Amino acid sequence: MTATTTRTRRSVGNRSAATDLTDTTPPSPALGSTPGAPTPPPLGDDLLAVLTRMRLPYLRKAAPEVLAVARAQRWDPAEVLRVLIAEEITGRDAATRRMRRKNAGLPAGKTFESWREADSSIPPGTQSGLASLEWIHRAENLAIAGPSGTGKSHFVEAIADKVIDAGMRVAWFTLESLTATIGRAAVDGSVARTIARITRAELIVVDDIGMLPAGQAAGEAFYRLVDAAYERRSLAVTSNIHPSGFDTLMPKTLATATVDRLLHHAHVVLTEGNSLRLSEATAGRGVMPLT
């Protein structure tokens, strides 16, 4: 079993917002025209019908303005085509990201915009390396263990948000919700199909392991997922217990087999310190002031 373990120390500095890696097309020169400019003429009914039939909603929406500017500036026809297709691609990419965020089930909408690097005990270099997402492209795993309130879930959710921005998929579970999902699938004999669907995501998260009692069913569900994802997909787990102690949560045989696969290609990060939530509460920053 090989695992890289990073013992954490308090760091200084703030992380900037994560960059959207998928919106690489520059804004169309036709869009965002001068305020007060005349409204471009609508498309003809025959052209609208064709674009609707071809299922090009974003091109259809942008076309009147693009064509008006193209006529005024005497664009080359190839440029008109390039801009219109770019609008369709940009719109579809944005819609895909919205759908993947919804399907991922991210719990709180946490991103790197709200992540406070200075308050985290995860070393800045480790944060930057994990935020690069290179480990996900290599189908490596991440295990973050430490006391409650030390930013484990926030950091992993920020990574998950960035994974979606990079054009990949995320599946988010707690151990309890994963157990319930596999349990429902067992009733109709669809466990294999359910696991296959979950492992289509490039990043699969199991959050807050150890917060509630587990048992045989939870151990079996977790093992099935880890085994199916092994060396194929990246798993990120957060827990108040180091993975080596998962045998206190589930049957030892299952825990041993699960942890062996989980940690074989894993980055293990240990957080420490007091609860950031409790610190905010005692400092009066947990609520808006009453007026």
Coordinates of C-alpha atoms in Angstrom, one line a residue:
M1 CA 0.0 0.0 0.0
T2 CA 1.5 3.4 -1.0
A3 CA 0.1 6.7 0.2
T4 CA 1.5 10.2 0.3
T5 CA 0.6 11.8 3.7
T6 CA 0.8 15.5 4.2
R7 CA 0.8 16.7 7.8
T8 CA -0.7 20.2 7.9
R9 CA 0.4 23.5 9.3
R10 CA -1.3 26.9 9.3
S11 CA -0.7 28.9 6.2
V12 CA -1.0 32.5 5.1
G13 CA -2.6 34.1 2.0
N14 CA -5.9 34.0 0.2
R15 CA -6.9 31.9 -2.8
S16 CA -8.3 33.7 -5.8
A17 CA -11.4 32.6 -7.6
A18 CA -11.1 29.4 -9.6
T19 CA -10.7 30.0 -13.4
D20 CA -13.4 28.7 -15.7
L21 CA -11.4 26.3 -17.9
T22 CA -14.1 25.7 -20.5
D23 CA -15.1 29.2 -21.6
T24 CA -12.0 29.7 -23.9
T25 CA -13.9 31.3 -26.8
P26 CA -13.5 35.1 -26.7
P27 CA -16.7 37.1 -26.5
S28 CA -18.3 37.7 -29.9
P29 CA -17.6 41.2 -31.3
A30 CA -21.2 41.4 -32.2
L31 CA -22.6 41.0 -28.7
G32 CA -22.8 43.7 -26.1
S33 CA -23.2 46.5 -28.6
T34 CA -23.4 50.2 -27.8
P35 CA -26.4 51.1 -25.5
G36 CA -29.1 52.8 -27.3
A37 CA -28.3 51.1 -30.6
P38 CA -31.3 50.1 -32.8
T39 CA -32.8 46.7 -32.2
P40 CA -31.6 44.3 -34.9
P41 CA -34.3 43.0 -37.2
P42 CA -35.6 39.6 -36.3
L43 CA -34.8 36.5 -38.3
G44 CA -37.2 35.4 -41.0
D45 CA -39.7 32.7 -40.2
D46 CA -38.1 30.3 -42.6
L47 CA -34.7 30.7 -41.0
L48 CA -36.1 30.5 -37.5
A49 CA -37.8 27.2 -38.5
V50 CA -34.6 25.8 -39.8
L51 CA -32.6 26.8 -36.7
T52 CA -35.3 25.4 -34.4
R53 CA -35.4 22.1 -36.3
M54 CA -31.6 21.9 -36.1
R55 CA -31.8 22.5 -32.4
L56 CA -29.5 25.5 -32.3
P57 CA -31.1 27.7 -29.6
Y58 CA -28.0 29.8 -28.7
L59 CA -27.1 30.5 -32.3
R60 CA -30.7 31.4 -33.0
K61 CA -30.7 33.8 -30.1
A62 CA -27.5 35.5 -31.1
A63 CA -28.1 35.5 -34.9
P64 CA -30.1 38.8 -35.3
E65 CA -27.4 40.9 -33.6
V66 CA -24.5 39.1 -35.2
L67 CA -26.0 39.4 -38.7
A68 CA -26.8 43.1 -38.1
V69 CA -23.2 43.8 -37.1
A70 CA -21.9 41.6 -40.0
R71 CA -23.8 43.6 -42.5
A72 CA -22.7 47.0 -41.0
Q73 CA -19.1 46.0 -40.8
R74 CA -19.0 43.9 -44.0
W75 CA -17.7 40.8 -42.4
D76 CA -16.4 37.9 -44.4
P77 CA -19.0 35.1 -44.5
A78 CA -16.6 32.7 -42.9
E79 CA -16.3 35.1 -39.9
V80 CA -20.1 35.2 -39.6
L81 CA -20.3 31.5 -39.5
R82 CA -17.4 31.2 -37.0
V83 CA -19.0 33.7 -34.6
L84 CA -22.5 32.0 -34.8
I85 CA -21.0 28.6 -34.2
A86 CA -19.0 29.9 -31.3
E87 CA -22.1 31.3 -29.7
E88 CA -23.8 27.9 -29.9
I89 CA -20.8 26.1 -28.4
T90 CA -20.5 28.6 -25.6
G91 CA -24.2 28.3 -24.8
R92 CA -24.1 24.6 -24.8
D93 CA -21.0 24.4 -22.6
A94 CA -22.7 26.7 -20.1
A95 CA -25.9 24.6 -20.1
T96 CA -23.9 21.4 -19.6
R97 CA -22.1 22.9 -16.6
R98 CA -25.4 23.9 -15.1
M99 CA -26.9 20.5 -15.6
R100 CA -23.8 18.8 -14.2
R101 CA -23.9 21.0 -11.1
K102 CA -27.5 20.1 -10.6
N103 CA -26.9 16.3 -11.1
A104 CA -23.8 16.3 -8.9
G105 CA -25.7 17.1 -5.7
L106 CA -23.1 19.5 -4.3
P107 CA -24.3 20.3 -0.8
A108 CA -23.6 24.0 -0.1
G109 CA -22.4 25.8 -3.3
K110 CA -18.9 26.3 -1.8
T111 CA -16.2 27.4 -4.3
F112 CA -12.6 28.7 -4.2
E113 CA -14.1 32.2 -4.2
S114 CA -15.2 31.7 -0.6
W115 CA -12.2 29.6 0.4
R116 CA -9.9 31.3 3.0
E117 CA -6.4 29.8 2.4
A118 CA -5.0 31.7 5.4
D119 CA -7.5 29.9 7.8
S120 CA -6.8 26.5 6.5
S121 CA -4.2 24.1 8.0
I122 CA -3.7 22.5 4.5
P123 CA -0.3 23.7 3.2
P124 CA -0.5 26.2 0.3
G125 CA 1.5 23.9 -2.0
T126 CA -0.8 21.0 -1.3
Q127 CA -3.8 23.2 -1.9
S128 CA -2.4 24.4 -5.3
G129 CA -1.4 20.9 -6.3
L130 CA -4.9 19.5 -5.6
A131 CA -6.6 22.5 -7.2
S132 CA -4.7 21.8 -10.4
L133 CA -6.8 18.7 -10.9
E134 CA -3.9 16.8 -12.3
W135 CA -4.5 14.0 -9.8
I136 CA -8.0 13.5 -11.2
H137 CA -6.6 13.1 -14.7
R138 CA -4.4 10.3 -13.3
A139 CA -7.4 8.6 -11.5
E140 CA -5.8 9.2 -8.1
N141 CA -7.7 9.5 -4.9
L142 CA -7.9 12.1 -2.1
A143 CA -8.5 11.4 1.6
I144 CA -8.8 14.3 4.0
A145 CA -9.1 13.5 7.7
G146 CA -9.3 15.8 10.7
P147 CA -11.5 17.4 13.3
S148 CA -14.9 18.8 12.5
G149 CA -14.9 22.3 11.2
T150 CA -11.4 22.4 9.8
G151 CA -12.5 23.0 6.2
K152 CA -12.5 19.4 4.8
S153 CA -15.9 19.5 3.0
H154 CA -15.5 23.1 1.9
F155 CA -12.1 22.4 0.2
V156 CA -13.4 19.2 -1.5
E157 CA -16.6 21.0 -2.7
A158 CA -14.5 23.8 -4.1
I159 CA -12.4 21.2 -6.0
A160 CA -15.7 19.5 -7.2
D161 CA -16.9 22.9 -8.5
K162 CA -13.7 23.4 -10.4
V163 CA -13.9 19.9 -11.8
I164 CA -17.3 20.7 -13.3
D165 CA -15.9 24.0 -14.7
A166 CA -13.2 21.9 -16.4
G167 CA -15.9 19.9 -18.3
M168 CA -15.9 16.8 -16.1
R169 CA -18.6 15.2 -13.9
V170 CA -19.0 14.9 -10.2
A171 CA -21.1 12.6 -8.0
W172 CA -21.4 13.7 -4.3
F173 CA -22.6 11.4 -1.5
T174 CA -22.4 11.1 2.2
L175 CA -21.8 7.5 3.4
E176 CA -25.5 7.4 4.5
S177 CA -26.8 8.6 1.1
L178 CA -24.5 6.2 -0.8
T179 CA -25.8 3.3 1.4
A180 CA -29.4 4.3 0.7
T181 CA -28.7 4.5 -3.0
I182 CA -27.1 1.1 -3.2
G183 CA -29.8 -0.3 -0.9
R184 CA -32.6 0.9 -3.2
A185 CA -30.8 -0.6 -6.2
A186 CA -30.5 -4.0 -4.4
V187 CA -34.3 -4.2 -4.2
D188 CA -34.7 -4.3 -8.0
G189 CA -31.4 -5.9 -8.8
S190 CA -29.9 -2.9 -10.4
V191 CA -26.8 -2.5 -8.2
A192 CA -24.3 -3.1 -11.1
R193 CA -26.1 -0.5 -13.2
T194 CA -26.2 2.0 -10.4
I195 CA -22.5 1.6 -9.7
A196 CA -21.7 1.9 -13.4
R197 CA -23.8 5.2 -13.5
I198 CA -22.0 6.6 -10.5
T199 CA -18.6 5.8 -11.8
R200 CA -19.2 7.7 -15.1
A201 CA -18.3 10.7 -13.0
E202 CA -14.6 11.7 -13.1
L203 CA -14.7 12.6 -9.4
I204 CA -16.8 10.8 -6.8
V205 CA -17.0 12.3 -3.3
V206 CA -18.0 10.5 -0.1
D207 CA -18.3 13.2 2.6
D208 CA -18.2 13.1 6.4
I209 CA -17.4 9.4 6.9
G210 CA -17.6 8.6 10.6
M211 CA -20.1 11.3 11.6
L212 CA -22.9 8.7 12.0
P213 CA -22.7 5.0 12.9
A214 CA -22.1 2.7 10.0
G215 CA -22.4 -1.1 9.7
Q216 CA -22.5 -4.0 7.3
A217 CA -24.7 -2.3 4.7
A218 CA -22.6 0.9 4.7
G219 CA -19.4 -1.1 4.5
E220 CA -20.7 -3.1 1.5
A221 CA -21.9 -0.1 -0.3
F222 CA -18.6 1.8 0.2
Y223 CA -16.6 -1.3 -0.8
R224 CA -18.6 -1.7 -4.0
L225 CA -17.9 1.9 -5.0
V226 CA -14.2 1.9 -4.1
D227 CA -13.7 -1.4 -6.0
A228 CA -15.5 -0.2 -9.1
A229 CA -13.6 3.1 -9.2
Y230 CA -10.2 1.6 -8.4
E231 CA -7.6 2.9 -10.9
R232 CA -10.5 4.1 -13.2
R233 CA -11.9 7.1 -11.4
S234 CA -10.9 9.5 -8.6
L235 CA -12.5 9.2 -5.2
A236 CA -12.3 12.0 -2.6
V237 CA -13.3 11.1 1.0
T238 CA -13.5 13.3 4.0
S239 CA -13.7 12.0 7.6
N240 CA -13.0 12.8 11.2
I241 CA -11.2 9.5 11.3
H242 CA -8.0 8.5 9.4
P243 CA -8.8 5.8 6.8
S244 CA -6.7 3.4 8.8
G245 CA -9.4 3.5 11.5
F246 CA -12.3 2.8 9.2
D247 CA -12.4 -0.7 10.8
T248 CA -14.0 1.0 13.8
L249 CA -17.0 2.0 11.6
M250 CA -17.6 -1.2 9.5
P251 CA -16.6 -4.9 9.6
K252 CA -12.9 -5.3 9.6
T253 CA -12.7 -7.5 6.5
L254 CA -14.6 -5.0 4.4
A255 CA -12.7 -2.0 5.9
T256 CA -9.3 -3.6 5.1
A257 CA -10.2 -4.4 1.5
T258 CA -11.7 -1.0 1.0
V259 CA -8.9 1.0 2.5
D260 CA -6.3 -1.0 0.6
R261 CA -7.8 0.0 -2.7
L262 CA -8.7 3.6 -1.6
L263 CA -5.2 4.4 -0.4
H264 CA -3.1 2.6 -3.1
H265 CA -3.0 5.7 -5.3
A266 CA -4.1 8.4 -2.8
H267 CA -3.1 11.8 -1.5
V268 CA -3.8 11.8 2.3
V269 CA -4.1 15.1 3.9
L270 CA -4.5 15.6 7.7
T271 CA -6.2 18.8 8.9
E272 CA -5.8 20.1 12.4
G273 CA -6.9 23.1 14.6
N274 CA -10.1 24.4 16.1
S275 CA -13.4 24.5 14.3
L276 CA -13.6 27.4 11.9
R277 CA -17.4 27.5 12.3
L278 CA -17.0 27.7 16.1
S279 CA -14.4 30.4 15.8
E280 CA -16.7 32.5 13.6
A281 CA -19.6 31.9 16.0
T282 CA -17.7 33.0 19.0
A283 CA -16.4 36.1 17.1
G284 CA -19.9 37.1 16.1
R285 CA -19.3 36.5 12.4
G286 CA -21.7 33.6 12.1
V287 CA -24.8 35.7 11.6
M288 CA -25.8 39.1 10.2
P289 CA -26.0 41.8 12.9
L290 CA -29.5 42.6 14.1
T291 CA -30.8 46.1 13.4

